[in-house]
mmCIF file of C-alpha atoms in Angstrom:
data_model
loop_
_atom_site.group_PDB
_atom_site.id
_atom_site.type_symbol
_atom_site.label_atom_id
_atom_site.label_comp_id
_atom_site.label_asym_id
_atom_site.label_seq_id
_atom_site.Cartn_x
_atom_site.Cartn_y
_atom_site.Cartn_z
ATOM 1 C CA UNK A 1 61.995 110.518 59.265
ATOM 2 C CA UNK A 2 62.844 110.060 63.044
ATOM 3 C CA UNK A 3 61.448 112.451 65.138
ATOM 4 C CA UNK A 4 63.630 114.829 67.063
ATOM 5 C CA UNK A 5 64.235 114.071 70.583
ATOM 6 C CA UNK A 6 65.167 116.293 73.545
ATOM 7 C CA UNK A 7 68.655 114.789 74.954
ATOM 8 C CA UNK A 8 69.774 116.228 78.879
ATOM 9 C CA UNK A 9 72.737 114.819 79.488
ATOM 10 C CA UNK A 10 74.544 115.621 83.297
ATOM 11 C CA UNK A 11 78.766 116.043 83.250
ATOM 12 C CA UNK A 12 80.486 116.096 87.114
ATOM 13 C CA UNK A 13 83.773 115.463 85.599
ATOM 14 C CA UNK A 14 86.061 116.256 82.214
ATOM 15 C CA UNK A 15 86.578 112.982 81.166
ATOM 16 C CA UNK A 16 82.549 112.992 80.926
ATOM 17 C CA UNK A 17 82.656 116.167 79.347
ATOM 18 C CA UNK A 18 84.545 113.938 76.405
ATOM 19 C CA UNK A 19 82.142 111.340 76.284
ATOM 20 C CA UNK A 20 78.988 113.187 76.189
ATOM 21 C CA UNK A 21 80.423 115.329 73.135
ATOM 22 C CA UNK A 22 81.139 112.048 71.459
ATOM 23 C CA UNK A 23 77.592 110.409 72.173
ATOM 24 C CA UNK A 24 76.629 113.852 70.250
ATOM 25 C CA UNK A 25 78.520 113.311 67.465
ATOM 26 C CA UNK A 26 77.531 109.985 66.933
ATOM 27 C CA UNK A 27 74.027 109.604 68.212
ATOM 28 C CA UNK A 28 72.372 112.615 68.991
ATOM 29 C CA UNK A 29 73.488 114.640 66.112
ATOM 30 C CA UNK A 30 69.905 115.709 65.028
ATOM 31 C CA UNK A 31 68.735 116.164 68.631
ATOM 32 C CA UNK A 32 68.172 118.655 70.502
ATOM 33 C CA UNK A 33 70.837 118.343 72.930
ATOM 34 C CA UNK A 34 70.994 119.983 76.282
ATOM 35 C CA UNK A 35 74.070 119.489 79.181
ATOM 36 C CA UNK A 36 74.626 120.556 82.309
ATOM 37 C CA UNK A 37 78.584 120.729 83.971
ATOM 38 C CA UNK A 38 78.179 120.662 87.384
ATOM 39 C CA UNK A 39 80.870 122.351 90.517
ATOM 40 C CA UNK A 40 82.414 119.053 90.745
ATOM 41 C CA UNK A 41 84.381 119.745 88.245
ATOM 42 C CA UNK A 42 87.294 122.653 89.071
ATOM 43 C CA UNK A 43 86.984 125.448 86.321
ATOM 44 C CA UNK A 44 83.292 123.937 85.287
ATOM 45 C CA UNK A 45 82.309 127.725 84.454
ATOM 46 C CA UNK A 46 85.037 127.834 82.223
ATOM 47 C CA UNK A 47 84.027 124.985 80.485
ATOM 48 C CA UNK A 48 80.270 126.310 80.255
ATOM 49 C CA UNK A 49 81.293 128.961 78.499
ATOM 50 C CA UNK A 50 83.799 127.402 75.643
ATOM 51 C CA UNK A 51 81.079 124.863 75.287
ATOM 52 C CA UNK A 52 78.241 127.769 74.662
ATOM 53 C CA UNK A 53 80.997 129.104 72.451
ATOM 54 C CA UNK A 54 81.226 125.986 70.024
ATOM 55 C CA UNK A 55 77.407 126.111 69.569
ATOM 56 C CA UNK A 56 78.064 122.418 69.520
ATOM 57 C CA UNK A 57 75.445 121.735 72.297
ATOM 58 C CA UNK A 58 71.568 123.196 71.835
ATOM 59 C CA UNK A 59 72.636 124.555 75.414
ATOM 60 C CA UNK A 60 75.258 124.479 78.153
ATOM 61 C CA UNK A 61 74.827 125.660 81.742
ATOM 62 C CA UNK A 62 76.587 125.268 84.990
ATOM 63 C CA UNK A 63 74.908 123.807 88.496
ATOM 64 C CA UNK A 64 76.099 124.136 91.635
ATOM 65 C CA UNK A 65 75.181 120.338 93.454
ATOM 66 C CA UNK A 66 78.786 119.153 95.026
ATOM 67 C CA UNK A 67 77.233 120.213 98.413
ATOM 68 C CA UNK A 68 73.719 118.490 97.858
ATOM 69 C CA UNK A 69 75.259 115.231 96.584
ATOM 70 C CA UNK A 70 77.812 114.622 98.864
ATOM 71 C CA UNK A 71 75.969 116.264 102.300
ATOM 72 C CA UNK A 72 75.615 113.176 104.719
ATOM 73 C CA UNK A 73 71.872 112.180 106.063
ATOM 74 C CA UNK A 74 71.694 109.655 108.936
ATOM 75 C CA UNK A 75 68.985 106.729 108.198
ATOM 76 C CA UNK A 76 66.968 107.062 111.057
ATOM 77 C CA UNK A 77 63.101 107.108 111.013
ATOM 78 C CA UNK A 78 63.334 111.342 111.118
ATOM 79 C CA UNK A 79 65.431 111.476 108.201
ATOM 80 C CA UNK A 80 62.859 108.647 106.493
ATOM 81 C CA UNK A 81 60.318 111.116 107.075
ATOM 82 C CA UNK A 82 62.167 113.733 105.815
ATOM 83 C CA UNK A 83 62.902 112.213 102.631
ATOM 84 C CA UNK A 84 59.460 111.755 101.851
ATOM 85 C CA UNK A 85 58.308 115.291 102.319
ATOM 86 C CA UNK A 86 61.227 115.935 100.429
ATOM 87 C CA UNK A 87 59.881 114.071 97.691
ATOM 88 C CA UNK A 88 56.500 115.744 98.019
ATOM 89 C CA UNK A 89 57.723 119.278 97.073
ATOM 90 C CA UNK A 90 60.822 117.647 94.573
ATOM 91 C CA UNK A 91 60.747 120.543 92.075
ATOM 92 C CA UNK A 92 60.865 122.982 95.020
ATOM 93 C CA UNK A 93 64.073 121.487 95.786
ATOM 94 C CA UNK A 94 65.609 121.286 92.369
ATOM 95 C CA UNK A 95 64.743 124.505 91.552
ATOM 96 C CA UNK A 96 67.631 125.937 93.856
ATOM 97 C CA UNK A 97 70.440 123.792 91.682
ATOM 98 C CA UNK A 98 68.308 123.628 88.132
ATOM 99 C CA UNK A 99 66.472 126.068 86.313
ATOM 100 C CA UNK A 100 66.191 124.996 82.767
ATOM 101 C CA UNK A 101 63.313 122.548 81.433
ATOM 102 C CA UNK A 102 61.384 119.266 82.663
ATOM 103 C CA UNK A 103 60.833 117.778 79.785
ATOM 104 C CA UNK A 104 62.778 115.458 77.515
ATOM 105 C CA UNK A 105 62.976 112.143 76.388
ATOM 106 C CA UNK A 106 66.131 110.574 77.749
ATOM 107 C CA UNK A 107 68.821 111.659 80.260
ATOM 108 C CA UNK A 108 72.315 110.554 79.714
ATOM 109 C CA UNK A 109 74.692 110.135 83.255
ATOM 110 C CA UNK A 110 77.426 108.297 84.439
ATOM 111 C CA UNK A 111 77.189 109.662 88.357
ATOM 112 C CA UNK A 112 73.145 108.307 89.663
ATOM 113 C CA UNK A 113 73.664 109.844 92.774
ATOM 114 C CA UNK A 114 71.114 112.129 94.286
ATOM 115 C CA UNK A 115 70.582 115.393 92.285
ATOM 116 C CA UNK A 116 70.138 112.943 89.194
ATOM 117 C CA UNK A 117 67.797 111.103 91.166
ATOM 118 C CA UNK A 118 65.849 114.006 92.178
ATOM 119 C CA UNK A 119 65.646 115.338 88.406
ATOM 120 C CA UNK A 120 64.529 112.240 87.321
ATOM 121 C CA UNK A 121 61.941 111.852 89.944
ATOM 122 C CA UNK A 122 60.894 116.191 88.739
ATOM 123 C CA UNK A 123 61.192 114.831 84.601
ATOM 124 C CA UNK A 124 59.154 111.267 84.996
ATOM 125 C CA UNK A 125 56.296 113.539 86.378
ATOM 126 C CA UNK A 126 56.078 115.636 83.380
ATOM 127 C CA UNK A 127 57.095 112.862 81.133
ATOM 128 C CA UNK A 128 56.254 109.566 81.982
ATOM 129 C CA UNK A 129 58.103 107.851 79.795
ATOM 130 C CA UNK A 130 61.295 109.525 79.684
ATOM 131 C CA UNK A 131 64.346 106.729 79.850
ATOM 132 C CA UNK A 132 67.791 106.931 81.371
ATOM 133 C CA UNK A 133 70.643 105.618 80.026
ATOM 134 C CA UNK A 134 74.367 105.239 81.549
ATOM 135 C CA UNK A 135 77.511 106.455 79.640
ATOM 136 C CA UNK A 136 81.048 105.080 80.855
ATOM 137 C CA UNK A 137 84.316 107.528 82.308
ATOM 138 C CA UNK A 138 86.717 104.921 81.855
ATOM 139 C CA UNK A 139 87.201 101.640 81.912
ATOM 140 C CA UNK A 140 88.150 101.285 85.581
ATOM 141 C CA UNK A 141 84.696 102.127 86.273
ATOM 142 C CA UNK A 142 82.450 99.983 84.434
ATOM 143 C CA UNK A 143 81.619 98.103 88.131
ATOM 144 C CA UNK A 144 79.599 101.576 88.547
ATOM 145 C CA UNK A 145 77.363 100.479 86.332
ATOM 146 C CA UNK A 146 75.855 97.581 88.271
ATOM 147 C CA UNK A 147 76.519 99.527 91.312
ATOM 148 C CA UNK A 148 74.165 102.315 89.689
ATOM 149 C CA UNK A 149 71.343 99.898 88.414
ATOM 150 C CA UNK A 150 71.256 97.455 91.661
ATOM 151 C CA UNK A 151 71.322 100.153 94.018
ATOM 152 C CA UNK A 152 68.159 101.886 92.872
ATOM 153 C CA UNK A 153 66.907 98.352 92.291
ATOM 154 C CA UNK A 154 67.516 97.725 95.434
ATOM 155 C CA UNK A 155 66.222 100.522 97.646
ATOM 156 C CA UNK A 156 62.832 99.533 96.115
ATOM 157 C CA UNK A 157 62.724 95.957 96.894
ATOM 158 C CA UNK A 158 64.080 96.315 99.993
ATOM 159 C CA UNK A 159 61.477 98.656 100.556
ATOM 160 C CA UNK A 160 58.615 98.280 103.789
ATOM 161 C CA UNK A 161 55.660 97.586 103.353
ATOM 162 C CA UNK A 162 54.538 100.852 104.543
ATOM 163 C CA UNK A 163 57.259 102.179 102.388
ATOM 164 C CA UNK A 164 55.544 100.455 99.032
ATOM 165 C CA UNK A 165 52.186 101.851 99.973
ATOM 166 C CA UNK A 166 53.213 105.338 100.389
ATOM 167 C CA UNK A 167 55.114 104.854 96.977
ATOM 168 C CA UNK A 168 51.957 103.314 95.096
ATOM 169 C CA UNK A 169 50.404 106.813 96.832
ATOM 170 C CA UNK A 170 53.131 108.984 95.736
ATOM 171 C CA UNK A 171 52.957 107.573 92.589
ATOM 172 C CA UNK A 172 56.962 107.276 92.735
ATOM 173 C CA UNK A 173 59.431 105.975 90.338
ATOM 174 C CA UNK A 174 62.650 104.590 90.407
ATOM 175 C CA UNK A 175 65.608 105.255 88.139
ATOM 176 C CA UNK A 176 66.633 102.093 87.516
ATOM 177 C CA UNK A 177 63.186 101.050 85.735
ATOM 178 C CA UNK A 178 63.920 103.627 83.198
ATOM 179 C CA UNK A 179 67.465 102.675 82.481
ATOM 180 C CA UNK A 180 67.443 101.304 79.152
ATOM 181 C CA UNK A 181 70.984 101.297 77.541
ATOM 182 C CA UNK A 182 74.371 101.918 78.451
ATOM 183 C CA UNK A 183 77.199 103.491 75.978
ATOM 184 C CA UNK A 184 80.447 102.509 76.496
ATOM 185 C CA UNK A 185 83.709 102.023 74.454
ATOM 186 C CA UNK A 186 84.236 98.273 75.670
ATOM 187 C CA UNK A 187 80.754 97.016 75.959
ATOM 188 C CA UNK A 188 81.923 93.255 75.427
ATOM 189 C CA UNK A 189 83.308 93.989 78.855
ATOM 190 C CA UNK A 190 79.769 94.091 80.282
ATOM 191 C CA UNK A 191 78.371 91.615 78.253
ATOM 192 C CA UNK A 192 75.442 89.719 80.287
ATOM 193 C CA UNK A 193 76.076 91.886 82.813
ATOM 194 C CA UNK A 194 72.603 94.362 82.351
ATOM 195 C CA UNK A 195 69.122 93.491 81.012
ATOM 196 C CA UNK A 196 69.628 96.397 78.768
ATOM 197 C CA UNK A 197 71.245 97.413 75.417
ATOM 198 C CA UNK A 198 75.006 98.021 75.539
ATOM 199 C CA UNK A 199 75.777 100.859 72.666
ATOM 200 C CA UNK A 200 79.524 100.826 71.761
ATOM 201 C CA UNK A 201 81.074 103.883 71.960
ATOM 202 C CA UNK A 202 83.705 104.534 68.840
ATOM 203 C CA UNK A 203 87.095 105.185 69.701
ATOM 204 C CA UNK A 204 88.871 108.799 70.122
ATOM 205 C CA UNK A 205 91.345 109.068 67.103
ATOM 206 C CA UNK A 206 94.373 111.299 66.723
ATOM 207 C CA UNK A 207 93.649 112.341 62.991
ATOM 208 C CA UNK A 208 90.316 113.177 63.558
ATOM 209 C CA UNK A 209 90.907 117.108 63.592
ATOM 210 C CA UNK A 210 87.226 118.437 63.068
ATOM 211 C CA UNK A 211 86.057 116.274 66.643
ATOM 212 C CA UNK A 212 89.922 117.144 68.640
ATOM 213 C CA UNK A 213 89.661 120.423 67.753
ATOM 214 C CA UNK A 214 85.936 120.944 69.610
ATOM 215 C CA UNK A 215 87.371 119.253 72.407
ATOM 216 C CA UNK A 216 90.458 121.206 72.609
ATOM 217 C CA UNK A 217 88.232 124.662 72.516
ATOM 218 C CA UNK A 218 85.687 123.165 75.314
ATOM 219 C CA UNK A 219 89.041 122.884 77.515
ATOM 220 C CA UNK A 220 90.981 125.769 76.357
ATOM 221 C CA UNK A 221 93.746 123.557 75.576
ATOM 222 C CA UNK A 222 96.638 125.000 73.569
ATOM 223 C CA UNK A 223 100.612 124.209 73.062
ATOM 224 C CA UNK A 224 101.717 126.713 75.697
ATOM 225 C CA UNK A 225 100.371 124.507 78.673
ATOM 226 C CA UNK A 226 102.315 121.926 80.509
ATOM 227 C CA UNK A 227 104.747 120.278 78.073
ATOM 228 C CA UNK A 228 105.643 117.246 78.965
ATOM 229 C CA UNK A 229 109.202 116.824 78.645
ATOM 230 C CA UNK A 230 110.245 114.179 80.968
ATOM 231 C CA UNK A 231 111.164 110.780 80.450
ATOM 232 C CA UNK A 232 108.048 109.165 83.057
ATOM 233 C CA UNK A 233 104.638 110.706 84.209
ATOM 234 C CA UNK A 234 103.229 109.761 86.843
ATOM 235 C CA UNK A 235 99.291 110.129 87.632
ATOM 236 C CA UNK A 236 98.101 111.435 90.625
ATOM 237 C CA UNK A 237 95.312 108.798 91.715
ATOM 238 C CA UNK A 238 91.804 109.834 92.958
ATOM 239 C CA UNK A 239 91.849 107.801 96.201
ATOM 240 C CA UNK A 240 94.194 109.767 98.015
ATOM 241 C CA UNK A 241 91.553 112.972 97.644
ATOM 242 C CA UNK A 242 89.385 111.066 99.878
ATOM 243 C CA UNK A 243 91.676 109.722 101.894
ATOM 244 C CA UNK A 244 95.367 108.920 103.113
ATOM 245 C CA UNK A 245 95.688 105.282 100.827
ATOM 246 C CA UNK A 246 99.178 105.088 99.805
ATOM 247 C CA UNK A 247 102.671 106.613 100.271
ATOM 248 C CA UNK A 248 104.160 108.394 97.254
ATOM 249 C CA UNK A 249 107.489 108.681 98.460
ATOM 250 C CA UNK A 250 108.181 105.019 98.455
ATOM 251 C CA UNK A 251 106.362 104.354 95.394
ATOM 252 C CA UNK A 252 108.605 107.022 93.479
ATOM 253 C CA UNK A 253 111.373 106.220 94.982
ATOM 254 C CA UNK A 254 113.118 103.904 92.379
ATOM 255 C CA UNK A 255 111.930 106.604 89.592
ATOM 256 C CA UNK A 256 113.776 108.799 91.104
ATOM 257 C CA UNK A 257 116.887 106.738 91.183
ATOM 258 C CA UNK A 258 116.749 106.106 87.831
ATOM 259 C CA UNK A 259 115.761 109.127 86.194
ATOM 260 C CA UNK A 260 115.877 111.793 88.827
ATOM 261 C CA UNK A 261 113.134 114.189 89.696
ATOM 262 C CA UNK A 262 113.773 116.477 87.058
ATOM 263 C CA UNK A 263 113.223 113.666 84.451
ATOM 264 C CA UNK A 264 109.661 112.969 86.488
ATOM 265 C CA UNK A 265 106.482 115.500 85.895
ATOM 266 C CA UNK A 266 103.536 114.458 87.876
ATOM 267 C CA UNK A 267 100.026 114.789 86.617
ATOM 268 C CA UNK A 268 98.402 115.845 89.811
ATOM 269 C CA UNK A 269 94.441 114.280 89.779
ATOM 270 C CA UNK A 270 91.796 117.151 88.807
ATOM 271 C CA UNK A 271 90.431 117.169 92.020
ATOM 272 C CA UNK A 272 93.937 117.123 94.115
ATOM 273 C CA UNK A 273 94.592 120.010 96.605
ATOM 274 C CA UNK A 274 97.323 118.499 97.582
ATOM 275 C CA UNK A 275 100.780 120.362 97.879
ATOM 276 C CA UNK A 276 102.932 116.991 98.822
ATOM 277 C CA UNK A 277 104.068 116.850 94.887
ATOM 278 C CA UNK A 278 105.626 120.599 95.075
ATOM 279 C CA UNK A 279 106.414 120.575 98.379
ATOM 280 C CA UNK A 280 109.013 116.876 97.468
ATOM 281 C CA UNK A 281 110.229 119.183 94.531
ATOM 282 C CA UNK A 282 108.580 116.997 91.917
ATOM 283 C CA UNK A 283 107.675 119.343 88.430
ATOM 284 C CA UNK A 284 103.845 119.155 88.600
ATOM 285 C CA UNK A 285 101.112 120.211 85.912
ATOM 286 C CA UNK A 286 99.793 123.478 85.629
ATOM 287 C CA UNK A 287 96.383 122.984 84.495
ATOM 288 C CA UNK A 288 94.754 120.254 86.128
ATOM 289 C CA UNK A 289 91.378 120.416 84.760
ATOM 290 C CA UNK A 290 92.400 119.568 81.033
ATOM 291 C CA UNK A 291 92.018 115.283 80.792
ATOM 292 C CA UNK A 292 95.091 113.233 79.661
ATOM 293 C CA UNK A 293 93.358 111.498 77.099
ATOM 294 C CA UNK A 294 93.014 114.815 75.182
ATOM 295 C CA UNK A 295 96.431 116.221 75.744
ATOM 296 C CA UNK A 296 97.879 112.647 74.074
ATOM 297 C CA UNK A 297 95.130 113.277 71.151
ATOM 298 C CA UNK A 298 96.997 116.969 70.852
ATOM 299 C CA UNK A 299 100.461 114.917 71.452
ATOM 300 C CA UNK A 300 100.416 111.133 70.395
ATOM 301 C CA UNK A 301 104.474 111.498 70.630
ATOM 302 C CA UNK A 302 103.904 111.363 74.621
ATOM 303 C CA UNK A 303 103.490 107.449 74.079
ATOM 304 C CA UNK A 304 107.114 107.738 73.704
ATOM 305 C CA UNK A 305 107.586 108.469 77.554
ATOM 306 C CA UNK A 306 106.869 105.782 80.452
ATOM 307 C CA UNK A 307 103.744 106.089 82.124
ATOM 308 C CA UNK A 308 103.216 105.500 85.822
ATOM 309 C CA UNK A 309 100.577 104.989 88.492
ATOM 310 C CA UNK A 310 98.839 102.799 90.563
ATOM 311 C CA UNK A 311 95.494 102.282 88.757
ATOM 312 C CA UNK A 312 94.973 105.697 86.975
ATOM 313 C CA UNK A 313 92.400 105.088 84.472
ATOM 314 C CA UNK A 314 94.263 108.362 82.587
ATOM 315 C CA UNK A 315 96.984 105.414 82.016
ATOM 316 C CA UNK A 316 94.515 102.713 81.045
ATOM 317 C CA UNK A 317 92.356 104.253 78.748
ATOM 318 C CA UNK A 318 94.451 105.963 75.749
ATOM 319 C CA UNK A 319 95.121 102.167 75.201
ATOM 320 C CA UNK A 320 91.694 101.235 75.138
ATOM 321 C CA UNK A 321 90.002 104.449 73.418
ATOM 322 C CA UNK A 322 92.730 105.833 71.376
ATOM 323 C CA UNK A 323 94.312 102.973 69.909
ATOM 324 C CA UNK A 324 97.621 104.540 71.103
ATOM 325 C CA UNK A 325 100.586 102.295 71.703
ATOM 326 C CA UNK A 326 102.861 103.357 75.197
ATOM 327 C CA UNK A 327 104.588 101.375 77.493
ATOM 328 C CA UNK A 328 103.674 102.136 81.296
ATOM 329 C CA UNK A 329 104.201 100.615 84.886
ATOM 330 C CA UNK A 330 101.407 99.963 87.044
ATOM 331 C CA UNK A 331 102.565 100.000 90.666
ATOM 332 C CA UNK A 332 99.248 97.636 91.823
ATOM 333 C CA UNK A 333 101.825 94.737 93.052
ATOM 334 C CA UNK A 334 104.510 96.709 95.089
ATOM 335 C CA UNK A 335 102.178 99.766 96.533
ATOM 336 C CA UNK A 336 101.034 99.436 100.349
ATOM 337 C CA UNK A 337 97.378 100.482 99.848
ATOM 338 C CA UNK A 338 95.185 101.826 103.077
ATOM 339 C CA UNK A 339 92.320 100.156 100.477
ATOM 340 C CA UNK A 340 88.570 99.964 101.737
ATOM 341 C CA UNK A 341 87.450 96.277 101.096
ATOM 342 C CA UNK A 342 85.259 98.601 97.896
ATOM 343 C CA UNK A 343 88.280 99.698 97.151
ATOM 344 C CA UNK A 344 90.027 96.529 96.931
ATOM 345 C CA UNK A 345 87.632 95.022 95.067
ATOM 346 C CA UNK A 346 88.529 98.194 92.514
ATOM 347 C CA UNK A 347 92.325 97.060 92.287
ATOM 348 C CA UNK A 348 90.996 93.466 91.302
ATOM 349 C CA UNK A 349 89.182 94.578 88.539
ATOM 350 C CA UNK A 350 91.619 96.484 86.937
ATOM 351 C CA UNK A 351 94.133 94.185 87.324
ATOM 352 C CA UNK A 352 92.345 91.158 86.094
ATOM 353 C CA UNK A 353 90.062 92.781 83.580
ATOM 354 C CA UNK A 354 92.384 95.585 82.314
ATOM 355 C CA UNK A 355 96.116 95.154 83.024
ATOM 356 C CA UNK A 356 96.933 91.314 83.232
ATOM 357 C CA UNK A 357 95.174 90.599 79.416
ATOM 358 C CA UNK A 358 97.991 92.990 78.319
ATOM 359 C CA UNK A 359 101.406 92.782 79.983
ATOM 360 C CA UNK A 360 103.404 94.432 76.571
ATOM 361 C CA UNK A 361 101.481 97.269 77.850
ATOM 362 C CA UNK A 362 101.194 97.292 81.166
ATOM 363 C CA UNK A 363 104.217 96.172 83.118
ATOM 364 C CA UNK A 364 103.320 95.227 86.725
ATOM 365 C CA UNK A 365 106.552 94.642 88.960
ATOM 366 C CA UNK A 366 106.368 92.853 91.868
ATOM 367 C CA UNK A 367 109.317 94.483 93.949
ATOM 368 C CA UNK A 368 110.954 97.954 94.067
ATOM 369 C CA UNK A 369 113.772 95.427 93.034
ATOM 370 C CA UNK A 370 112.115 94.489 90.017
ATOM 371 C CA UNK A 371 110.712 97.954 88.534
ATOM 372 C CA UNK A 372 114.222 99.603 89.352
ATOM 373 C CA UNK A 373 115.573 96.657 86.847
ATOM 374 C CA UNK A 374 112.936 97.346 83.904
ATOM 375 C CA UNK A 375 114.037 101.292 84.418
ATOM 376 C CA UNK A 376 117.332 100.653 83.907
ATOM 377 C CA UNK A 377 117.005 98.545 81.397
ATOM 378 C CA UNK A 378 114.435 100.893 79.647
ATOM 379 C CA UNK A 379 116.522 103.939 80.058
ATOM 380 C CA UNK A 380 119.676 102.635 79.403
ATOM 381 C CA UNK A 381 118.450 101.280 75.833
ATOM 382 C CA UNK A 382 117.262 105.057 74.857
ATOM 383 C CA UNK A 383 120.963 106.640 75.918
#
């Protein structure tokens, strides 16, 4: 009989908070199973407490780290120093976001940024041979994962000599020598990409009531919120939280003239504080922390609608994970993009890896001329 292992897995966003209740499910269902849902996440006490409620998890509690992981250190010999009395008194430090226990056997993340570094660094000491391993939040991010794994890599080859020796000292350890598997629902897609075990992931499935109906507790989701009756929804992307990328207004535009804005709801991105939807008189969701891949599993029938965005993975993935069957325009080859050369490199993955392999699915037009056409045409069939 296998013995019972102690699981921590760390959620910063909903679509993670799907994923790490499927890797329980399916492969931790004897474990003990702990998870923190951190403040990145808008609502995340909400979601602590209809996760407690579903005694699903062994335990559920919320951390406060947005500040920590995004606060921006200058790399300068000071903050070098810094970092490595920082190190010296780590649990000091991660006592003021974390509380709970130090030892288990394996954390599951997507995000390796630096309050899972600085766990890690706190667990390896009681547990030397704890391992990591990576979990996907969509397809459009499976670069993260050798982003993740080289990065840590990195920082520890690229290391001084003086650097190595006060390591050896220190007795430190780096993340990315306990990574040992990733789970993801397309792990073809990273095939020879890892020196590690890929784990597929099963797909999310409309009939499966027991599983949906966890999920739809965990996010409070019932048939009062947001219904979607439009003919297109468009999603919000994450890019323009960070930063002005792209201009909505001329992207909508031919929606608009086919359909109208009353025939267009907008699903605004989880993280959006942005008014520019309701201020243009678009309809917008209500409830922007529930995911879109579990309001289709609630409503398959919303495959019957266009979907619209740049990149969105929320327009990607029901294709991939859900087995779900929609027809949806990707605005990739008309949009004027602000795009960071990262970011560029972003819209080429998706495109080539995702979108092209698939064009009954994913129409890409290549003029405003050209989508306003295939909305005509689409709309005019349904009258």
């Amino acid at each position: 009989m296998q013995q019972m292992k102690r699981i921590l897995a760390i959620c910063n966003t909903p679509f993670q908070v799907i994923v790490v209740a499927r890797l329980r499910e399916i492969y931790y269902v004897n474990d003990h199973f702990d998870v923190l849902m951190s403040d990145q996440m808008v609502g995340y006490q909400d979601l602590v407490r209809h996760a407690e409620e579903t005694l699903f998890f062994t335990s559920v509690q919320g951390i406060q780290t947005k500040a920590f992981v995004f606060e921006k250190r200058r790399n300068d010999g000071l903050t070098r120093v810094r970092n490595v009395l920082d190190f010296v008194k780590r649990e000091q430090i991660l006592r003021a976001y974390y509380g709970g226990s130090l030892h288990y056997d394996e954390i599951l993340a997507f995000n390796i940024d630096r309050f899972t570094e600085l766990l890690f660094e706190c667990i390896v000491h009681h547990v030397p041979d704890v391992s990591v391993s990576l979990f996907e939040e969509g397809a459009p991010c499976y670069q993260h994962f050798s982003i993740a794994y080289t990065s840590s890599r990195d920082r520890r080859m690229n290391r001084s000599l003086a650097g190595k020796i006060v390591d050896i000292c220190l007795n430190r350890h780096y993340i990315f020598q306990a990574m040992k598997r990733v789970y993801a629902f397309i792990p073809e897609m990273l095939k020879d990409t890892f020196p590690f075990e890929m784990i597929r992931i099963p797909p999310l499935r409309v009939n499966e009531s027991r599983f949906n109906n966890l999920l739809f507790h965990i996010f409070s989701y019932n048939e009062e919120q947001d219904a979607y009756d439009a003919k297109v929804v468009v999603f919000e992307e994450c890019f323009n939280q960070d930063r002005e990328v792209m201009d909505y207004g001329t992207l909508l535009r031919s929606f608009v003239h086919a359909v109208g804005k009353n025939n267009i709801i907008v699903k605004k991105h989880p993280r959006s504080q942005s008014t520019y939807f309701e201020n243009e008189h678009f309809r917008v969701n209500s409830t922007q922390s529930i995911p879109w891949e579990l309001i289709v599993l609630k409503h398959p029938e919303l495959s019957n609608i266009v979907w619209a965005s740049l990149c969105s993975g929320s327009m990607i993935c029901p294709y991939y994970y859900e087995n779900l069957h929609y027809q949806c325009v990707s605005l990739i080859g008309i949009a004027q993009i602000a795009a960071t050369p990262k970011q560029e490199e972003y819209f080429r993955f998706v495109k080539e890896k995702l979108l092209d392999p698939h064009p009954e699915v994913f129409f890409q037009p290549s003029s405003e001329e050209q989508l306003l056409a295939w909305l005509n045409d689409r709309f005019s069939e349904k009258e």
